[in-house]
mmCIF file of C-alpha atoms in Angstrom:
data_model
loop_
_atom_site.group_PDB
_atom_site.id
_atom_site.type_symbol
_atom_site.label_atom_id
_atom_site.label_comp_id
_atom_site.label_asym_id
_atom_site.label_seq_id
_atom_site.Cartn_x
_atom_site.Cartn_y
_atom_site.Cartn_z
ATOM 1 C CA MET A 1 0.000 0.000 0.000
ATOM 2 C CA SER A 2 2.748 2.470 0.954
ATOM 3 C CA ALA A 3 6.153 3.235 -0.411
ATOM 4 C CA HIS A 4 7.124 4.406 3.092
ATOM 5 C CA PRO A 5 5.890 3.180 6.488
ATOM 6 C CA VAL A 6 2.980 5.219 7.851
ATOM 7 C CA ALA A 7 3.124 3.834 11.393
ATOM 8 C CA ASP A 8 4.392 7.143 12.807
ATOM 9 C CA HIS A 9 2.580 9.575 10.488
ATOM 10 C CA PRO A 10 -0.547 10.759 12.345
ATOM 11 C CA CYS A 11 -2.303 12.039 9.217
ATOM 12 C CA PHE A 12 -1.862 8.783 7.310
ATOM 13 C CA SER A 13 -2.539 6.338 10.145
ATOM 14 C CA ALA A 14 -5.306 6.413 12.752
ATOM 15 C CA ALA A 15 -3.162 4.267 15.034
ATOM 16 C CA ALA A 16 -0.411 6.906 14.937
ATOM 17 C CA ALA A 17 -2.726 9.852 15.571
ATOM 18 C CA GLY A 18 -2.762 9.559 19.345
ATOM 19 C CA ARG A 19 0.950 8.843 19.700
ATOM 20 C CA PHE A 20 2.740 11.020 17.184
ATOM 21 C CA GLY A 21 2.372 14.657 16.238
ATOM 22 C CA ARG A 22 2.851 17.012 13.304
ATOM 23 C CA VAL A 23 3.726 20.635 12.767
ATOM 24 C CA HIS A 24 2.258 22.534 9.836
ATOM 25 C CA LEU A 25 4.321 25.394 8.432
ATOM 26 C CA PRO A 26 2.256 28.246 6.942
ATOM 27 C CA VAL A 27 4.687 29.467 4.291
ATOM 28 C CA ALA A 28 2.329 29.377 1.280
ATOM 29 C CA PRO A 29 -0.135 32.303 1.171
ATOM 30 C CA GLN A 30 -1.063 32.238 -2.510
ATOM 31 C CA CYS A 31 -3.469 29.823 -4.195
ATOM 32 C CA ASN A 32 -4.116 29.061 -7.860
ATOM 33 C CA VAL A 33 -7.585 27.546 -7.481
ATOM 34 C CA THR A 34 -10.641 29.262 -6.026
ATOM 35 C CA CYS A 35 -12.976 26.746 -4.413
ATOM 36 C CA SER A 36 -16.537 27.681 -3.586
ATOM 37 C CA TYR A 37 -16.165 26.547 0.036
ATOM 38 C CA CYS A 38 -12.752 28.082 0.850
ATOM 39 C CA ASP A 39 -11.887 31.290 2.698
ATOM 40 C CA ARG A 40 -8.179 31.753 3.389
ATOM 41 C CA ARG A 41 -7.205 33.941 6.340
ATOM 42 C CA TYR A 42 -3.677 34.863 7.390
ATOM 43 C CA ASP A 43 -4.280 36.494 10.776
ATOM 44 C CA CYS A 44 -6.872 34.200 12.297
ATOM 45 C CA LEU A 45 -6.500 32.993 15.872
ATOM 46 C CA ASN A 46 -9.897 31.503 16.653
ATOM 47 C CA GLU A 47 -10.953 29.214 13.801
ATOM 48 C CA ALA A 48 -10.048 25.536 13.581
ATOM 49 C CA ARG A 49 -10.188 24.674 9.885
ATOM 50 C CA PRO A 50 -7.923 24.430 6.850
ATOM 51 C CA GLY A 51 -6.871 27.632 5.127
ATOM 52 C CA VAL A 52 -6.322 29.729 8.243
ATOM 53 C CA CYS A 53 -3.235 30.631 10.237
ATOM 54 C CA ALA A 54 -2.066 33.253 12.693
ATOM 55 C CA GLY A 55 0.522 34.544 10.229
ATOM 56 C CA VAL A 56 2.536 33.516 7.191
ATOM 57 C CA LEU A 57 6.153 32.524 7.900
ATOM 58 C CA THR A 58 9.370 32.915 5.959
ATOM 59 C CA PRO A 59 11.353 29.709 5.377
ATOM 60 C CA GLU A 60 13.853 30.720 8.048
ATOM 61 C CA ALA A 61 11.104 31.433 10.569
ATOM 62 C CA ALA A 62 9.576 28.066 9.727
ATOM 63 C CA VAL A 63 12.758 26.361 10.924
ATOM 64 C CA ASP A 64 12.448 28.194 14.240
ATOM 65 C CA ARG A 65 8.807 27.146 14.436
ATOM 66 C CA VAL A 66 9.746 23.488 14.036
ATOM 67 C CA GLU A 67 12.373 23.770 16.759
ATOM 68 C CA ARG A 68 9.898 25.287 19.208
ATOM 69 C CA ALA A 69 7.237 22.744 18.281
ATOM 70 C CA LEU A 70 9.619 19.864 18.976
ATOM 71 C CA GLU A 71 10.519 21.379 22.340
ATOM 72 C CA ALA A 72 6.832 21.542 23.232
ATOM 73 C CA THR A 73 5.922 18.149 21.747
ATOM 74 C CA PRO A 74 8.869 15.764 21.295
ATOM 75 C CA ALA A 75 6.473 13.195 19.786
ATOM 76 C CA ILE A 76 6.220 15.246 16.585
ATOM 77 C CA THR A 77 7.413 13.127 13.653
ATOM 78 C CA VAL A 78 6.141 15.127 10.674
ATOM 79 C CA ALA A 79 6.772 18.609 9.305
ATOM 80 C CA GLY A 80 4.199 19.432 6.674
ATOM 81 C CA ILE A 81 3.138 22.310 4.443
ATOM 82 C CA ALA A 82 -0.571 22.640 3.772
ATOM 83 C CA GLY A 83 -1.228 26.301 3.196
ATOM 84 C CA PRO A 84 -2.856 28.568 3.942
ATOM 85 C CA GLY A 85 -2.869 28.656 0.124
ATOM 86 C CA ASP A 86 -1.524 25.936 -2.129
ATOM 87 C CA PRO A 87 2.126 25.044 -1.518
ATOM 88 C CA LEU A 88 2.971 24.626 -5.188
ATOM 89 C CA ALA A 89 1.547 28.051 -6.008
ATOM 90 C CA ASN A 90 4.386 29.324 -3.767
ATOM 91 C CA PRO A 91 7.256 27.165 -5.014
ATOM 92 C CA ASP A 92 10.255 29.268 -3.997
ATOM 93 C CA ALA A 93 9.217 29.623 -0.369
ATOM 94 C CA VAL A 94 7.996 26.050 -0.088
ATOM 95 C CA LEU A 95 10.998 24.362 -1.669
ATOM 96 C CA ARG A 96 13.369 26.514 0.378
ATOM 97 C CA THR A 97 11.470 25.636 3.548
ATOM 98 C CA LEU A 98 11.637 21.939 2.779
ATOM 99 C CA GLU A 99 15.345 22.240 2.080
ATOM 100 C CA LEU A 100 16.038 24.037 5.369
ATOM 101 C CA VAL A 101 13.798 21.858 7.530
ATOM 102 C CA GLY A 102 15.019 18.625 5.967
ATOM 103 C CA SER A 103 18.630 19.607 6.570
ATOM 104 C CA ARG A 104 18.079 20.795 10.148
ATOM 105 C CA PHE A 105 15.710 17.983 11.249
ATOM 106 C CA PRO A 106 16.593 14.875 9.225
ATOM 107 C CA ARG A 107 14.577 12.538 11.456
ATOM 108 C CA LEU A 108 11.281 14.239 10.579
ATOM 109 C CA HIS A 109 9.070 13.090 7.735
ATOM 110 C CA LEU A 110 8.483 15.853 5.208
ATOM 111 C CA CYS A 111 4.911 16.066 3.966
ATOM 112 C CA LEU A 112 2.992 18.282 1.551
ATOM 113 C CA SER A 113 -0.677 18.799 0.733
ATOM 114 C CA THR A 114 -1.707 20.319 -2.600
ATOM 115 C CA ASN A 115 -4.616 20.779 -4.969
ATOM 116 C CA GLY A 116 -2.398 19.133 -7.584
ATOM 117 C CA LEU A 117 -2.523 21.762 -10.317
ATOM 118 C CA MET A 118 1.253 22.235 -10.379
ATOM 119 C CA LEU A 119 2.171 18.808 -9.024
ATOM 120 C CA PRO A 120 3.475 17.298 -12.297
ATOM 121 C CA ASP A 121 6.026 20.112 -12.533
ATOM 122 C CA TYR A 122 7.387 19.695 -9.015
ATOM 123 C CA VAL A 123 7.276 15.976 -8.199
ATOM 124 C CA ALA A 124 10.957 15.530 -9.004
ATOM 125 C CA ASP A 125 11.935 18.506 -6.842
ATOM 126 C CA LEU A 126 9.872 17.258 -3.920
ATOM 127 C CA VAL A 127 11.417 13.802 -4.093
ATOM 128 C CA SER A 128 14.929 15.243 -4.316
ATOM 129 C CA LEU A 129 14.263 17.199 -1.116
ATOM 130 C CA GLY A 130 13.122 14.100 0.746
ATOM 131 C CA VAL A 131 9.369 14.654 0.727
ATOM 132 C CA ARG A 132 7.953 11.173 1.224
ATOM 133 C CA PHE A 133 4.294 11.864 1.978
ATOM 134 C CA LEU A 134 1.854 13.658 -0.290
ATOM 135 C CA THR A 135 -1.833 14.521 -0.096
ATOM 136 C CA VAL A 136 -3.815 15.677 -3.116
ATOM 137 C CA THR A 137 -7.291 17.129 -2.630
ATOM 138 C CA MET A 138 -9.559 15.874 -5.421
ATOM 139 C CA ASN A 139 -13.244 16.660 -5.279
ATOM 140 C CA ALA A 140 -14.321 15.462 -8.712
ATOM 141 C CA VAL A 141 -13.158 13.578 -11.787
ATOM 142 C CA THR A 142 -15.769 14.870 -14.232
ATOM 143 C CA PRO A 143 -15.542 18.532 -15.280
ATOM 144 C CA ARG A 144 -19.295 19.010 -14.978
ATOM 145 C CA VAL A 145 -19.208 18.263 -11.259
ATOM 146 C CA GLY A 146 -15.863 19.974 -10.726
ATOM 147 C CA ALA A 147 -17.225 23.186 -12.221
ATOM 148 C CA GLN A 148 -19.718 23.373 -9.357
ATOM 149 C CA ILE A 149 -16.874 23.305 -6.814
ATOM 150 C CA TYR A 150 -13.959 25.110 -8.491
ATOM 151 C CA ARG A 151 -14.861 28.684 -9.389
ATOM 152 C CA GLU A 152 -11.538 29.659 -10.968
ATOM 153 C CA VAL A 153 -8.352 27.865 -11.976
ATOM 154 C CA ARG A 154 -5.403 30.172 -12.646
ATOM 155 C CA TRP A 155 -3.277 28.470 -15.248
ATOM 156 C CA ASN A 156 -0.408 29.759 -17.379
ATOM 157 C CA GLY A 157 -1.359 33.395 -16.912
ATOM 158 C CA THR A 158 -5.046 32.899 -17.649
ATOM 159 C CA VAL A 159 -8.099 32.324 -15.524
ATOM 160 C CA LEU A 160 -10.126 29.279 -16.480
ATOM 161 C CA GLY A 161 -13.668 28.915 -15.239
ATOM 162 C CA GLY A 162 -16.419 26.362 -15.530
ATOM 163 C CA GLU A 163 -15.716 22.964 -17.037
ATOM 164 C CA ALA A 164 -12.556 24.176 -18.768
ATOM 165 C CA GLY A 165 -10.933 25.053 -15.458
ATOM 166 C CA ALA A 166 -12.173 21.952 -13.693
ATOM 167 C CA GLY A 167 -11.051 19.745 -16.549
ATOM 168 C CA ARG A 168 -7.541 21.171 -16.564
ATOM 169 C CA LEU A 169 -7.253 20.744 -12.792
ATOM 170 C CA ILE A 170 -8.485 17.133 -12.860
ATOM 171 C CA GLU A 171 -6.099 16.255 -15.683
ATOM 172 C CA ARG A 172 -3.154 17.682 -13.755
ATOM 173 C CA GLN A 173 -4.187 16.036 -10.484
ATOM 174 C CA LEU A 174 -4.274 12.572 -12.032
ATOM 175 C CA ALA A 175 -0.978 13.087 -13.860
ATOM 176 C CA GLY A 176 0.671 14.372 -10.694
ATOM 177 C CA LEU A 177 -0.555 11.488 -8.570
ATOM 178 C CA ALA A 178 0.697 8.927 -11.070
ATOM 179 C CA ALA A 179 4.097 10.642 -11.219
ATOM 180 C CA ALA A 180 4.346 10.806 -7.426
ATOM 181 C CA VAL A 181 3.512 7.136 -7.010
ATOM 182 C CA ALA A 182 5.992 6.209 -9.730
ATOM 183 C CA ARG A 183 8.710 8.046 -7.807
ATOM 184 C CA GLY A 184 7.942 6.183 -4.598
ATOM 185 C CA MET A 185 5.939 8.759 -2.645
ATOM 186 C CA THR A 186 3.263 7.585 -0.210
ATOM 187 C CA CYS A 187 0.074 9.355 -1.270
ATOM 188 C CA LYS A 188 -3.470 9.836 -0.095
ATOM 189 C CA VAL A 189 -6.413 11.632 -1.623
ATOM 190 C CA ASN A 190 -8.615 14.016 0.327
ATOM 191 C CA THR A 191 -12.138 14.557 -0.995
ATOM 192 C CA VAL A 192 -14.461 17.182 0.437
ATOM 193 C CA LEU A 193 -17.953 15.711 0.483
ATOM 194 C CA VAL A 194 -20.509 18.283 -0.662
ATOM 195 C CA PRO A 195 -23.647 16.156 -0.445
ATOM 196 C CA ASP A 196 -25.793 17.982 -2.986
ATOM 197 C CA VAL A 197 -22.922 18.320 -5.475
ATOM 198 C CA ASN A 198 -20.399 15.473 -5.496
ATOM 199 C CA ALA A 199 -21.804 12.660 -3.335
ATOM 200 C CA ALA A 200 -22.113 10.397 -6.372
ATOM 201 C CA GLU A 201 -18.650 11.405 -7.558
ATOM 202 C CA VAL A 202 -16.585 10.354 -4.532
ATOM 203 C CA GLY A 203 -16.500 6.702 -5.578
ATOM 204 C CA LEU A 204 -15.278 7.758 -9.014
ATOM 205 C CA VAL A 205 -12.532 9.853 -7.404
ATOM 206 C CA ALA A 206 -11.467 6.839 -5.347
ATOM 207 C CA ALA A 207 -11.480 4.622 -8.455
ATOM 208 C CA ALA A 208 -9.261 7.100 -10.291
ATOM 209 C CA ALA A 209 -6.939 7.258 -7.290
ATOM 210 C CA LEU A 210 -6.720 3.474 -7.208
ATOM 211 C CA GLN A 211 -5.849 3.430 -10.886
ATOM 212 C CA ALA A 212 -3.007 5.866 -10.126
ATOM 213 C CA GLY A 213 -1.797 3.598 -7.321
ATOM 214 C CA VAL A 214 -3.310 5.421 -4.325
ATOM 215 C CA ARG A 215 -5.442 3.505 -1.815
ATOM 216 C CA LEU A 216 -5.792 5.913 1.123
ATOM 217 C CA ILE A 217 -8.965 7.981 0.712
ATOM 218 C CA ASN A 218 -9.931 10.655 3.236
ATOM 219 C CA VAL A 219 -13.562 11.720 2.792
ATOM 220 C CA ILE A 220 -13.910 15.058 4.584
ATOM 221 C CA PRO A 221 -17.361 16.494 5.337
ATOM 222 C CA LEU A 222 -17.942 19.980 3.984
ATOM 223 C CA LEU A 223 -17.451 22.672 6.601
ATOM 224 C CA PRO A 224 -19.497 25.670 5.365
ATOM 225 C CA VAL A 225 -17.769 29.025 5.889
ATOM 226 C CA PRO A 226 -20.120 32.032 6.043
ATOM 227 C CA GLY A 227 -19.333 34.613 3.409
ATOM 228 C CA CYS A 228 -18.018 32.157 0.829
ATOM 229 C CA PRO A 229 -19.989 31.509 -2.363
ATOM 230 C CA GLY A 230 -20.543 28.007 -1.007
ATOM 231 C CA GLY A 231 -21.249 29.184 2.516
ATOM 232 C CA GLY A 232 -24.906 28.211 2.175
ATOM 233 C CA LEU A 233 -24.227 24.673 0.988
ATOM 234 C CA ARG A 234 -25.572 21.915 3.198
ATOM 235 C CA PRO A 235 -22.959 19.912 5.102
ATOM 236 C CA PRO A 236 -23.366 16.141 5.099
ATOM 237 C CA THR A 237 -24.733 14.290 8.067
ATOM 238 C CA ALA A 238 -22.537 11.735 9.810
ATOM 239 C CA ALA A 239 -24.668 8.998 8.279
ATOM 240 C CA GLU A 240 -24.158 10.388 4.768
ATOM 241 C CA VAL A 241 -20.397 10.491 5.268
ATOM 242 C CA GLU A 242 -20.338 6.883 6.428
ATOM 243 C CA ARG A 243 -22.503 5.749 3.510
ATOM 244 C CA VAL A 244 -20.087 7.333 1.062
ATOM 245 C CA ARG A 245 -17.107 5.763 2.798
ATOM 246 C CA ALA A 246 -18.768 2.365 2.863
ATOM 247 C CA ALA A 247 -19.456 2.582 -0.875
ATOM 248 C CA LEU A 248 -15.842 3.232 -1.866
ATOM 249 C CA PRO A 249 -14.573 0.725 -4.428
ATOM 250 C CA ALA A 250 -12.759 -2.415 -3.374
ATOM 251 C CA GLY A 251 -9.140 -1.741 -2.565
ATOM 252 C CA ALA A 252 -9.708 1.774 -1.239
ATOM 253 C CA ILE A 253 -8.855 2.347 2.422
ATOM 254 C CA PRO A 254 -11.054 5.027 4.007
ATOM 255 C CA LEU A 255 -9.523 7.226 6.701
ATOM 256 C CA ARG A 256 -11.787 8.432 9.486
ATOM 257 C CA HIS A 257 -9.552 10.315 11.920
ATOM 258 C CA CYS A 258 -8.959 13.605 10.054
ATOM 259 C CA ARG A 259 -9.346 16.732 12.225
ATOM 260 C CA ARG A 260 -9.380 19.316 9.383
ATOM 261 C CA CYS A 261 -6.293 21.019 10.788
ATOM 262 C CA ARG A 262 -5.274 24.646 10.505
ATOM 263 C CA ALA A 263 -2.344 25.589 8.284
ATOM 264 C CA ASP A 264 -0.302 26.285 11.433
ATOM 265 C CA ALA A 265 -1.426 23.324 13.550
ATOM 266 C CA ALA A 266 1.155 21.683 15.808
ATOM 267 C CA GLY A 267 1.145 18.845 18.316
ATOM 268 C CA LEU A 268 -1.038 15.772 18.491
ATOM 269 C CA LEU A 269 -4.221 15.560 16.430
ATOM 270 C CA GLY A 270 -7.254 16.760 18.312
ATOM 271 C CA GLY A 271 -5.278 18.989 20.636
ATOM 272 C CA GLY A 272 -7.265 22.164 20.021
ATOM 273 C CA HIS A 273 -6.451 24.666 17.297
ATOM 274 C CA GLY A 274 -2.804 23.723 17.396
ATOM 275 C CA CYS A 275 -1.687 27.300 16.707
ATOM 276 C CA MET A 276 1.847 28.000 17.852
ATOM 277 C CA GLY A 277 1.094 31.655 18.591
ATOM 278 C CA ASP A 278 2.871 34.820 17.541
ATOM 279 C CA ALA A 279 6.179 34.538 19.349
ATOM 280 C CA ASP A 280 8.203 35.180 16.187
ATOM 281 C CA ASP A 281 6.437 38.161 14.637
ATOM 282 C CA GLY A 282 9.676 39.188 12.996
ATOM 283 C CA GLY A 283 9.564 36.090 10.825
ATOM 284 C CA ARG A 284 6.014 36.545 9.623
ATOM 285 C CA ASP A 285 5.021 37.727 6.211
ATOM 286 C CA GLY A 286 1.412 38.718 5.849
ATOM 287 C CA GLY A 287 1.147 38.216 2.129
ATOM 288 C CA GLY A 288 3.143 38.929 -0.991
ATOM 289 C CA ASP A 289 4.044 36.403 -3.609
ATOM 290 C CA GLY A 290 5.231 33.721 -1.225
ATOM 291 C CA ASP A 291 8.952 34.014 -2.069
ATOM 292 C CA GLY A 292 9.727 33.879 1.642
ATOM 293 C CA GLY A 293 12.588 36.363 1.743
ATOM 294 C CA GLY A 294 15.715 35.692 3.735
ATOM 295 C CA ARG A 295 19.036 34.357 2.570
ATOM 296 C CA GLN A 296 19.596 32.981 -0.895
ATOM 297 C CA GLY A 297 19.309 29.221 -1.262
ATOM 298 C CA ARG A 298 19.216 26.445 -3.784
ATOM 299 C CA TRP A 299 15.543 27.098 -4.574
ATOM 300 C CA GLN A 300 15.573 30.909 -4.557
ATOM 301 C CA GLY A 301 14.130 32.277 -7.796
ATOM 302 C CA ARG A 302 13.288 28.904 -9.353
ATOM 303 C CA ARG A 303 9.586 29.454 -9.893
ATOM 304 C CA ARG A 304 8.377 27.566 -12.936
ATOM 305 C CA GLN A 305 5.703 28.487 -15.409
ATOM 306 C CA PRO A 306 2.969 25.976 -16.245
ATOM 307 C CA GLN A 307 3.494 24.057 -19.453
#
């Protein structure tokens, strides 16, 4: 099932969730896909959901954050990047962070979560930096359904909407997953269940993931955020979520322990918001293009353009 053992990765193994921890590094403010249910916030202290953090860090500040997190929770085994935007929409800052953290803390697993749009272009870089664990969020495999979830896809200097944008994203997600598996990464697919939109699509997503070599499927119930275009969408009931999980195709392994963590979560899963606080204000960057600043490194200035 896995190219790398998941026994001590709390996001990939329910058995590990109560024993091992993770630290998320919010170094990626920009995103290249606008989802109807998403509202990114960079100065949020009181919400426990993906896409929010207390502040965006530079790569150098992220190293300090890992050090402090390990002092507070020695059981942390994973350093991951999951936002608050999409990591691969911020390649310079993200690759530099992975380089610095991997060098300073070689015992930690490096992990990344992405929408997959730019994944085919960066799989080789991620592997070369020691990233072993990858999550791709896929909410549809047919453009008609995807168009109801993805409002805009920013690709190669243009903004794609509707089925054109959804189709391009889905194509890139599947290609990126296949490339990641081929290079030995351990992958899982997250799917946000929007019951009145993609409930019938989740099994198709899982089937496509299986075809790419991915068995771990994390069905996440929609968490409506007021003010978003999808803020009025109905969240699924617990029974609906379980029905969808039970109907996944043979070979898929449903995960049930996800806590929908913040982009700056740290510690054990379920331990509150997991925000590390604002002790290093000097290392925060409230926006910009995600280049991260700081000293020059191997990945400085290596942003790629989509093909």
